[in-house]
Structures are given as structure tokens and as C-alpha cells.
C-alpha atoms as a printed R data frame, in Angstrom:
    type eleno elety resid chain resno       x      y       z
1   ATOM     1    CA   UNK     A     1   0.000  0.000   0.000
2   ATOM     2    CA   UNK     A     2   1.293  3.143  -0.998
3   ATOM     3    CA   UNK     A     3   1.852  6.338   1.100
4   ATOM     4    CA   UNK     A     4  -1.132  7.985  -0.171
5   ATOM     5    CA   UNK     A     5  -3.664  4.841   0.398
6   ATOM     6    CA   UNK     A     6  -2.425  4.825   3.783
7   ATOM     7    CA   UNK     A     7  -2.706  8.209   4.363
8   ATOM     8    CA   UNK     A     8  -5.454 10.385   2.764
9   ATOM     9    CA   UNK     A     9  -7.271  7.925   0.475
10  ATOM    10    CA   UNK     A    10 -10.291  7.225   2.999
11  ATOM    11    CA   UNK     A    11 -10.598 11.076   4.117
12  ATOM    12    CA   UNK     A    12 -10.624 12.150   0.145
13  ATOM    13    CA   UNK     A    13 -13.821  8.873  -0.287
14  ATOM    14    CA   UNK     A    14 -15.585 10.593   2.139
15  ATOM    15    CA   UNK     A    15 -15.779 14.146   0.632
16  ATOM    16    CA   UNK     A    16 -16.964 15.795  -2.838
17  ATOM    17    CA   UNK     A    17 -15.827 17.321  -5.245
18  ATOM    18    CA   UNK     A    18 -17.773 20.375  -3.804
19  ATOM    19    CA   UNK     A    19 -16.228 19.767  -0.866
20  ATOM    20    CA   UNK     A    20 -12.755 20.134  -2.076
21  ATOM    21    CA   UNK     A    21 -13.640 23.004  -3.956
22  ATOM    22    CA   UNK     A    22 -15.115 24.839  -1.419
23  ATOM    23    CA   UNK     A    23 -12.188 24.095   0.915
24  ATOM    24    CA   UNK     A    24  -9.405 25.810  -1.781
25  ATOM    25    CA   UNK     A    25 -11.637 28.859  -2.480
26  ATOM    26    CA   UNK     A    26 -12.108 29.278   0.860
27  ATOM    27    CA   UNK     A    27  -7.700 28.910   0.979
28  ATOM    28    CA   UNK     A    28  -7.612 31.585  -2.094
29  ATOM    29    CA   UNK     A    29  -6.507 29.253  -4.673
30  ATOM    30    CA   UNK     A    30  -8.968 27.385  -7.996
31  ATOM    31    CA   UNK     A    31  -9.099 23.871  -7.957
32  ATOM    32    CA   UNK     A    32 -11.990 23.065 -10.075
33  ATOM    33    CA   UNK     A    33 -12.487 22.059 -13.726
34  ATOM    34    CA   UNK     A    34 -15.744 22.243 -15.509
35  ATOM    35    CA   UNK     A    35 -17.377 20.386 -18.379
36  ATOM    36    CA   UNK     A    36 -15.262 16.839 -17.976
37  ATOM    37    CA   UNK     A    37 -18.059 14.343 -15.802
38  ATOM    38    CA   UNK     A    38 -17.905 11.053 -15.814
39  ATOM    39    CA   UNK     A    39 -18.845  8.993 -18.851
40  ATOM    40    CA   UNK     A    40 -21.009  6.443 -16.776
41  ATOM    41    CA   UNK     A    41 -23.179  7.352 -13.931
42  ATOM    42    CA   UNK     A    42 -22.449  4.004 -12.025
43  ATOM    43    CA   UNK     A    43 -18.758  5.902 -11.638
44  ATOM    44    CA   UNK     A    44 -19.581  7.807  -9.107
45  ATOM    45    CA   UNK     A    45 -16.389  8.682  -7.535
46  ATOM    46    CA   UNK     A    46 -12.371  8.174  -8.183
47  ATOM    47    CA   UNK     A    47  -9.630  9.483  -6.955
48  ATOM    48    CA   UNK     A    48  -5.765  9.157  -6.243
49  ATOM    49    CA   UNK     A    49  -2.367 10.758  -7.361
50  ATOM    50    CA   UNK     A    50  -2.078 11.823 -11.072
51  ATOM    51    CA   UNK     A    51   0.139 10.528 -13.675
52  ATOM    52    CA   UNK     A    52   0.003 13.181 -16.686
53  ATOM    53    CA   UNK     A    53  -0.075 12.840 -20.391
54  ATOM    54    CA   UNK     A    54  -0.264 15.540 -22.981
55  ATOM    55    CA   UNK     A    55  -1.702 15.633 -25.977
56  ATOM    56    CA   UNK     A    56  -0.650 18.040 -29.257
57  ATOM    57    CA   UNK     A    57  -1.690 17.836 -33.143
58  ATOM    58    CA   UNK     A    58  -0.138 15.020 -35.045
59  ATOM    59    CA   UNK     A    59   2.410 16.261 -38.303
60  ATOM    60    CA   UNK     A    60   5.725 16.073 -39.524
61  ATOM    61    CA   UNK     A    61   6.696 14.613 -35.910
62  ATOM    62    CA   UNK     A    62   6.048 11.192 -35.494
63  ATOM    63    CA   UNK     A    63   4.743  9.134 -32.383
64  ATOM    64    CA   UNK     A    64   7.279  6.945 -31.143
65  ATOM    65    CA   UNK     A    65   4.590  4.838 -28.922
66  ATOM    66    CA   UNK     A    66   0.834  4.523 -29.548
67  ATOM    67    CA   UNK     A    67  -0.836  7.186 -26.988
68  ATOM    68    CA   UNK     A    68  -0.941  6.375 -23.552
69  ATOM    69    CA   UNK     A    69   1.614  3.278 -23.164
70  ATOM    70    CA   UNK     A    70   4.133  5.379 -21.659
71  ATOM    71    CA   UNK     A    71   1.757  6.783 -18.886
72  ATOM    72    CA   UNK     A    72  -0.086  2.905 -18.188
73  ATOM    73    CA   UNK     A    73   3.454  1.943 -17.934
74  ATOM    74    CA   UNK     A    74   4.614  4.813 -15.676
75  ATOM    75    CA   UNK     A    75   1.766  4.688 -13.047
76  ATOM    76    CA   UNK     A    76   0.961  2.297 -10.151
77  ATOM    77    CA   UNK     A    77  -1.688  0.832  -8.636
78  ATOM    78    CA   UNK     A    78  -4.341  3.317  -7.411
79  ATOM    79    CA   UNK     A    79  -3.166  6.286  -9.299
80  ATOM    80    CA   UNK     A    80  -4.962  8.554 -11.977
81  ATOM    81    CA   UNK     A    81  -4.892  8.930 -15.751
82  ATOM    82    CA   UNK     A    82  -5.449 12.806 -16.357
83  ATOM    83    CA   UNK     A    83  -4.875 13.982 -20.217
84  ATOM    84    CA   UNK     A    84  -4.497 17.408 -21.379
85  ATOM    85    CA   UNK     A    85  -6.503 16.959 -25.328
86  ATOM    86    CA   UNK     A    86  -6.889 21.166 -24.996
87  ATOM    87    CA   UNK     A    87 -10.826 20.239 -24.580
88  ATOM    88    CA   UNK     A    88 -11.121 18.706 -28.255
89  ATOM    89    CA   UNK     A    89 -14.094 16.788 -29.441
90  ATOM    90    CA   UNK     A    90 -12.870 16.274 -32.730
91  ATOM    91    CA   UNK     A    91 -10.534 13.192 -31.883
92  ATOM    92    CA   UNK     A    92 -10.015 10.689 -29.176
93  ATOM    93    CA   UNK     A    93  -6.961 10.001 -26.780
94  ATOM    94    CA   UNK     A    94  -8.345  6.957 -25.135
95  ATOM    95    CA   UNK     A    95 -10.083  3.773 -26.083
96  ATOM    96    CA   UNK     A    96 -10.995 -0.238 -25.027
97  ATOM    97    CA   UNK     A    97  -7.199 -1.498 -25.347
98  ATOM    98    CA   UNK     A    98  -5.960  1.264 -23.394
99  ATOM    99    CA   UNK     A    99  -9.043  1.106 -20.197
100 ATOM   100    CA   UNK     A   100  -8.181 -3.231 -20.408
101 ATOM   101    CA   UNK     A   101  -4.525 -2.146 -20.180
102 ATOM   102    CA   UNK     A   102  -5.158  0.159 -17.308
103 ATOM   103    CA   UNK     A   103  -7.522 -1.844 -15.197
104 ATOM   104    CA   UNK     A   104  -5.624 -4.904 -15.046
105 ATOM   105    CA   UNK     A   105  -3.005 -2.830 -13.989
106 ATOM   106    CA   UNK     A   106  -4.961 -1.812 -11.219
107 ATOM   107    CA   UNK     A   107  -4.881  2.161 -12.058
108 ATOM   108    CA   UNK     A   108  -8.260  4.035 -10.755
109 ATOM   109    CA   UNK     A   109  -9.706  5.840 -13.851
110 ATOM   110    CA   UNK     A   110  -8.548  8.261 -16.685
111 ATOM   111    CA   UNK     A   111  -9.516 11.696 -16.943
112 ATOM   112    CA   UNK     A   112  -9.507 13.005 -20.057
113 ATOM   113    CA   UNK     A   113  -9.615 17.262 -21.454
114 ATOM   114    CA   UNK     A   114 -11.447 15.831 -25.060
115 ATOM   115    CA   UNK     A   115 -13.324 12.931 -25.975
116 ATOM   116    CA   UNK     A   116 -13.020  9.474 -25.591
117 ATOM   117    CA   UNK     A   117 -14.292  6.196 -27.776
118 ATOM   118    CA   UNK     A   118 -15.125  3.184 -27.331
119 ATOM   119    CA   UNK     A   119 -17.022  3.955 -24.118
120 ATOM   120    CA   UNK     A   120 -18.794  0.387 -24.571
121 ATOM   121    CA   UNK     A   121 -15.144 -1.303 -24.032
122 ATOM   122    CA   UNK     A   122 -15.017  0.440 -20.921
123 ATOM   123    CA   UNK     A   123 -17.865  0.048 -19.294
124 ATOM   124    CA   UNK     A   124 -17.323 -3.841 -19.921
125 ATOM   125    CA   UNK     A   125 -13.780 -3.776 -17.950
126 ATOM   126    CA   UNK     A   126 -15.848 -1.169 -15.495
127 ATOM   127    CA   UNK     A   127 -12.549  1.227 -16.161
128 ATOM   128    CA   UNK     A   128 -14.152  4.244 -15.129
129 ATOM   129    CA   UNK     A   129 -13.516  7.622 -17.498
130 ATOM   130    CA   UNK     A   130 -14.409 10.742 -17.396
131 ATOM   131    CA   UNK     A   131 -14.232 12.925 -20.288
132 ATOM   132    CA   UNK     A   132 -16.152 16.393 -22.570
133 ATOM   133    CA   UNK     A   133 -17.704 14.005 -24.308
134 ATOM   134    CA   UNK     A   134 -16.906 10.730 -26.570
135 ATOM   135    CA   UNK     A   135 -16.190 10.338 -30.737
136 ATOM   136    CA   UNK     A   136 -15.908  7.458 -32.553
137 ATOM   137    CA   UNK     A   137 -13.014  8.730 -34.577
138 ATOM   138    CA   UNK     A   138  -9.527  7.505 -33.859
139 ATOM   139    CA   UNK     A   139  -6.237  9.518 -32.742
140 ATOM   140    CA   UNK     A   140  -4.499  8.361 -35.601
141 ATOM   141    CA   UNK     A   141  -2.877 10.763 -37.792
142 ATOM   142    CA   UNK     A   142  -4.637 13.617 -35.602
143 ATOM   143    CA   UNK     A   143  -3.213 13.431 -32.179
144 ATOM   144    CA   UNK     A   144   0.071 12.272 -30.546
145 ATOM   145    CA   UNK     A   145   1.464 12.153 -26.702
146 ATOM   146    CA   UNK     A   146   3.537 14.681 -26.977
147 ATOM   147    CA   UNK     A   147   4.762 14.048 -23.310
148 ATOM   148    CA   UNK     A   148   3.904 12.102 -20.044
149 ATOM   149    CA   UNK     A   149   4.694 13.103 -16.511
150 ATOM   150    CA   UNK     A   150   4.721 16.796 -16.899
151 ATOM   151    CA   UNK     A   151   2.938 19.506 -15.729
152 ATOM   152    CA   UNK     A   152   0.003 19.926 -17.930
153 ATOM   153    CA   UNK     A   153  -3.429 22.478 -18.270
154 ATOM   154    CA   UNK     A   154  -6.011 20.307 -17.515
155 ATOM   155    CA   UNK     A   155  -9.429 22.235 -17.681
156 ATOM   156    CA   UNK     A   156  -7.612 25.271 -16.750
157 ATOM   157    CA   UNK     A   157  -6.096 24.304 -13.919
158 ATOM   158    CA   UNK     A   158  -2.208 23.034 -13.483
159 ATOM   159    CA   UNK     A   159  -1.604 19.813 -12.762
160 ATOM   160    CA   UNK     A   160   1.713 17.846 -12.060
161 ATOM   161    CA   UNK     A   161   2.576 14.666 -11.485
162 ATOM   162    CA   UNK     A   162   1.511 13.205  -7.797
163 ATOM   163    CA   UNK     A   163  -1.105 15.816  -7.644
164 ATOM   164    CA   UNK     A   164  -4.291 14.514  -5.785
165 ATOM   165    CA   UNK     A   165  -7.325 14.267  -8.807
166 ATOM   166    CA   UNK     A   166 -11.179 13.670  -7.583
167 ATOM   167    CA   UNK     A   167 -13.878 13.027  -9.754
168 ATOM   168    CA   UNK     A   168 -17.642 12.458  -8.682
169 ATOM   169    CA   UNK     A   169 -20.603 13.475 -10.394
170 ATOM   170    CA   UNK     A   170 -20.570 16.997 -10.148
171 ATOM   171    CA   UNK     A   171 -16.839 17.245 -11.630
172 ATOM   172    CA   UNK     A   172 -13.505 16.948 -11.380
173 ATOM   173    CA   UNK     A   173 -10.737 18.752  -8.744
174 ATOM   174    CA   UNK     A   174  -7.062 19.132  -8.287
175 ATOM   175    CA   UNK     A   175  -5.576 19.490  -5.117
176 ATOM   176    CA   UNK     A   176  -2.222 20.449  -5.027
177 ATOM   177    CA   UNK     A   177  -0.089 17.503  -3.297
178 ATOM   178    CA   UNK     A   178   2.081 20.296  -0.830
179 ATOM   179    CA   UNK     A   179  -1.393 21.314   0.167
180 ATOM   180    CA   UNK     A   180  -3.399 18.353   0.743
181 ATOM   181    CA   UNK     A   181  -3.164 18.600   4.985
182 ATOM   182    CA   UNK     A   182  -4.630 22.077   4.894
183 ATOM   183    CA   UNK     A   183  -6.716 21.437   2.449
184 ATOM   184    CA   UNK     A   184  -8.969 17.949   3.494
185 ATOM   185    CA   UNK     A   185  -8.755 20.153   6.779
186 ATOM   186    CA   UNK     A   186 -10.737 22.763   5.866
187 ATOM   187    CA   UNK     A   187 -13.139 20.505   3.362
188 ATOM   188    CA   UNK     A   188 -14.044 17.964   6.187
189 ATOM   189    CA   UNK     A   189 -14.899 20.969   8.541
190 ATOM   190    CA   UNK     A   190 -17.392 22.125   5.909
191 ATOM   191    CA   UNK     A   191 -18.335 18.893   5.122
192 ATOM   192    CA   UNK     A   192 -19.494 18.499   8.645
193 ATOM   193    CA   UNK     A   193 -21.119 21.913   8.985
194 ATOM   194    CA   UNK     A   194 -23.220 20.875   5.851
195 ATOM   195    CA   UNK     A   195 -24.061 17.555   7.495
196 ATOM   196    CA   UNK     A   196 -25.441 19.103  10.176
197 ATOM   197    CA   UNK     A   197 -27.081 21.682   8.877
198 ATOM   198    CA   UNK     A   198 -29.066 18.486   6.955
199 ATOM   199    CA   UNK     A   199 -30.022 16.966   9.909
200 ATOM   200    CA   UNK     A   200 -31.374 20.112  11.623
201 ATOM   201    CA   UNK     A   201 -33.461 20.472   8.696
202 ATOM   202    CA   UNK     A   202 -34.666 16.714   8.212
203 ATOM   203    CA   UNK     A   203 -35.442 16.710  11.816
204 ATOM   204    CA   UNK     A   204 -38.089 19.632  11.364
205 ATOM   205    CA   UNK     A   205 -36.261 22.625  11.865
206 ATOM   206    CA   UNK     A   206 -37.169 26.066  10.464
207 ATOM   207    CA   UNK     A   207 -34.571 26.643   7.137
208 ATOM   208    CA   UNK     A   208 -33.725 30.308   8.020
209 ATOM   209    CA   UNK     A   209 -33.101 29.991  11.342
210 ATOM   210    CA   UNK     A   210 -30.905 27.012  10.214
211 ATOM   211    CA   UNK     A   211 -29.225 29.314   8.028
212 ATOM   212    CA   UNK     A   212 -28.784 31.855  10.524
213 ATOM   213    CA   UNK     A   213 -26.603 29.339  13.215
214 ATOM   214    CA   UNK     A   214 -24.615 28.217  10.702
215 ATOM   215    CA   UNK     A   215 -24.223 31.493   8.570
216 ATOM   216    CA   UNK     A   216 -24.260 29.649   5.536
217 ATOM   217    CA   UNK     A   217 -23.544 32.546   3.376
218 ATOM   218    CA   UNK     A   218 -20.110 32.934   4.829
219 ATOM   219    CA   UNK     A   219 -18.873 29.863   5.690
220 ATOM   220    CA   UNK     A   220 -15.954 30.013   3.175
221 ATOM   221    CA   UNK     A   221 -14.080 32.601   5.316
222 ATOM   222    CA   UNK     A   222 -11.166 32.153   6.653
């Protein structure tokens, strides 16, 4: 088991991706992506340390490795996928050989900036991805990996290798790995002062006098 499973990987199962997002706004930095949800609903939530792959326009350069090989091959058990395709959804950057490759591997899901195909492979190996949106067109000849385990833009926000990646069904987050103590810190207390504001109001009570304990409207300040 690696440092992170033995560390952080319950606390991160427990939160959201709202969570998480709250917590860094609340710390003054963007963590949150938009537009890339998970391909399946049944993958509800994934998360673990990223290994990054980057994507540029295929030409005179040519591919050395099919896409993707070099990451599957870098990454261990438990870790994360997470492609920068620039948001494409005119070509794909992950397919059925690849998610079979990565599952029996033991990774936990690939995150892709673009499109993905053969979504129907996937779902058979339940290889969870989350993506814009899926094409049935192939990278070849439009796409190569122009680089793996780098720091890439991944829906706007920077992400380097070993940084912390959850996806649920709201979206996907980055946490920075030098600030993951402060950061599940200040999630889980706002996780827990949304948990009880729910039970206040399931058990009967009034929702703006709820809203008035808690002072919901401000509860990202530091």
C-alpha cells in the first residue's frame, strides 16, 4: 500500500468534489475544472495521485509509442490517468485497449480534457472515465502524446505529477499535493457543517433559522 492509500485515500472517499472546492476557495486558490463528468453514472467517484499525459496535433513529428503506453506503464496501482486533449471533441486520446490495459493494472480511472471512444469497451472492464464528451473517430494521424509526466493544463487548472485528482458526479478537482493537509482540513470541517445543517433540517427545523446558526452565506471565510 502506498503512502497515499495509507494516508489520505479514505478522508478524500468521504468528501466531494464540492467539498474540495469549497475548501481551496475558501484557501484563495482554484481547484476546479468544468465540463469533464464522468462517462457512466455508475462511476460515481475516483480518486488518487495523477500521472500526466499531454496531448498536441499530429504532423511532420512522429509518435514513437501509440498514446498512452508510456503513462499505463509509468503509473501504479491506485493512481490517476489525467490527459491534457486542450478540450477537443474532434478526436479521441483513449479507447478499449488502453481502459483493459489500465484496469488490469490496477490504475483508478482516466480523466480526459477531449473525448473518448469506445465507451462500450469500458464500461465492460468497469474502467471508469471521465471525459467532454466521446467520438468514434480515432487519434491516428490527428493526435500524438507529446509528453507524459509533466505539468500539464487540464481544464484550466495546473496539474503535475503526484497531484491529488477527484472526480464524482458533479466534476472533477485538483488538489495540489504540498497542500493536501490544509486542504482535506478545511473541506471535512465544511463537510461536517453541511451535514449538520441536513439533519437540523430533516429533523423539522425552520430553514432560516438554520441558516442563521450556521451562517451559511459565509462559511468560506477564513
Amino acid at each position: 500500500m502506498n503512502e497515499f492509500d495509507q494516508k489520505y485515500r479514505a478522508r478524500f472517499e468521504k468528501l466531494s468534489s464540492t467539498n474540495l472546492s469549497d475548501a481551496m476557495d475558501a484557501l484563495g486558490f482554484r481547484g476546479y475544472t468544468f465540463g469533464i463528468r464522468p462517462m457512466q453514472e455508475k462511476w460515481r467517484k475516483v480518486v488518487g495521485p495523477a500521472v500526466t499525459m499531454r496531448m498536441t496535433a499530429a504532423g511532420q513529428t512522429p509518435q514513437k509509442t501509440h498514446l498512452g503506453m508510456n503513462a499505463i506503464s509509468a503509473a501504479r496501482p491506485g493512481d490517476v490517468i489525467v490527459i491534457e486533449n486542450g478540450g477537443r471533441m474532434d478526436s479521441s486520446c483513449w479507447g478499449g485497449v488502453l481502459a483493459n490495459s489500465a484496469k488490469t493494472k490496477g490504475l483508478t480511472a482516466t480523466l480526459v480534457d477531449g473525448c473518448v471512444r469506445d465507451l462500450d469497451d469500458c464500461i465492460d472492464c468497469d474502467y471508469p472515465v471521465f471525459a467532454r464528451g466521446t467520438v468514434v473517430c480515432t487519434a491516428r494521424g490527428r493526435v500524438i502524446e507529446a509528453g507524459t509526466n509533466e505539468i500539464i493544463n487540464f481544464g484550466g487548472v495546473q496539474v503535475r505529477p503526484g497531484d491529488i485528482v477527484l472526480g464524482d458526479s458533479s466534476g472533477v478537482v485538483v488538489v495540489p499535493q504540498e497542500r493536501i493537509e490544509e486542504v482535506l482540513a478545511k473541506a471535512e470541517q465544511l463537510w461536517q457543517k453541511e451535514e449538520d445543517m441536513i439533519a437540523e433540517i430533516r429533523s423539522g427545523a425552520d430553514i432560516l433559522e438554520v441558516d442563521a446558526k450556521y451562517n451559511y452565506n459565509k462559511m468560506l471565510a477564513k
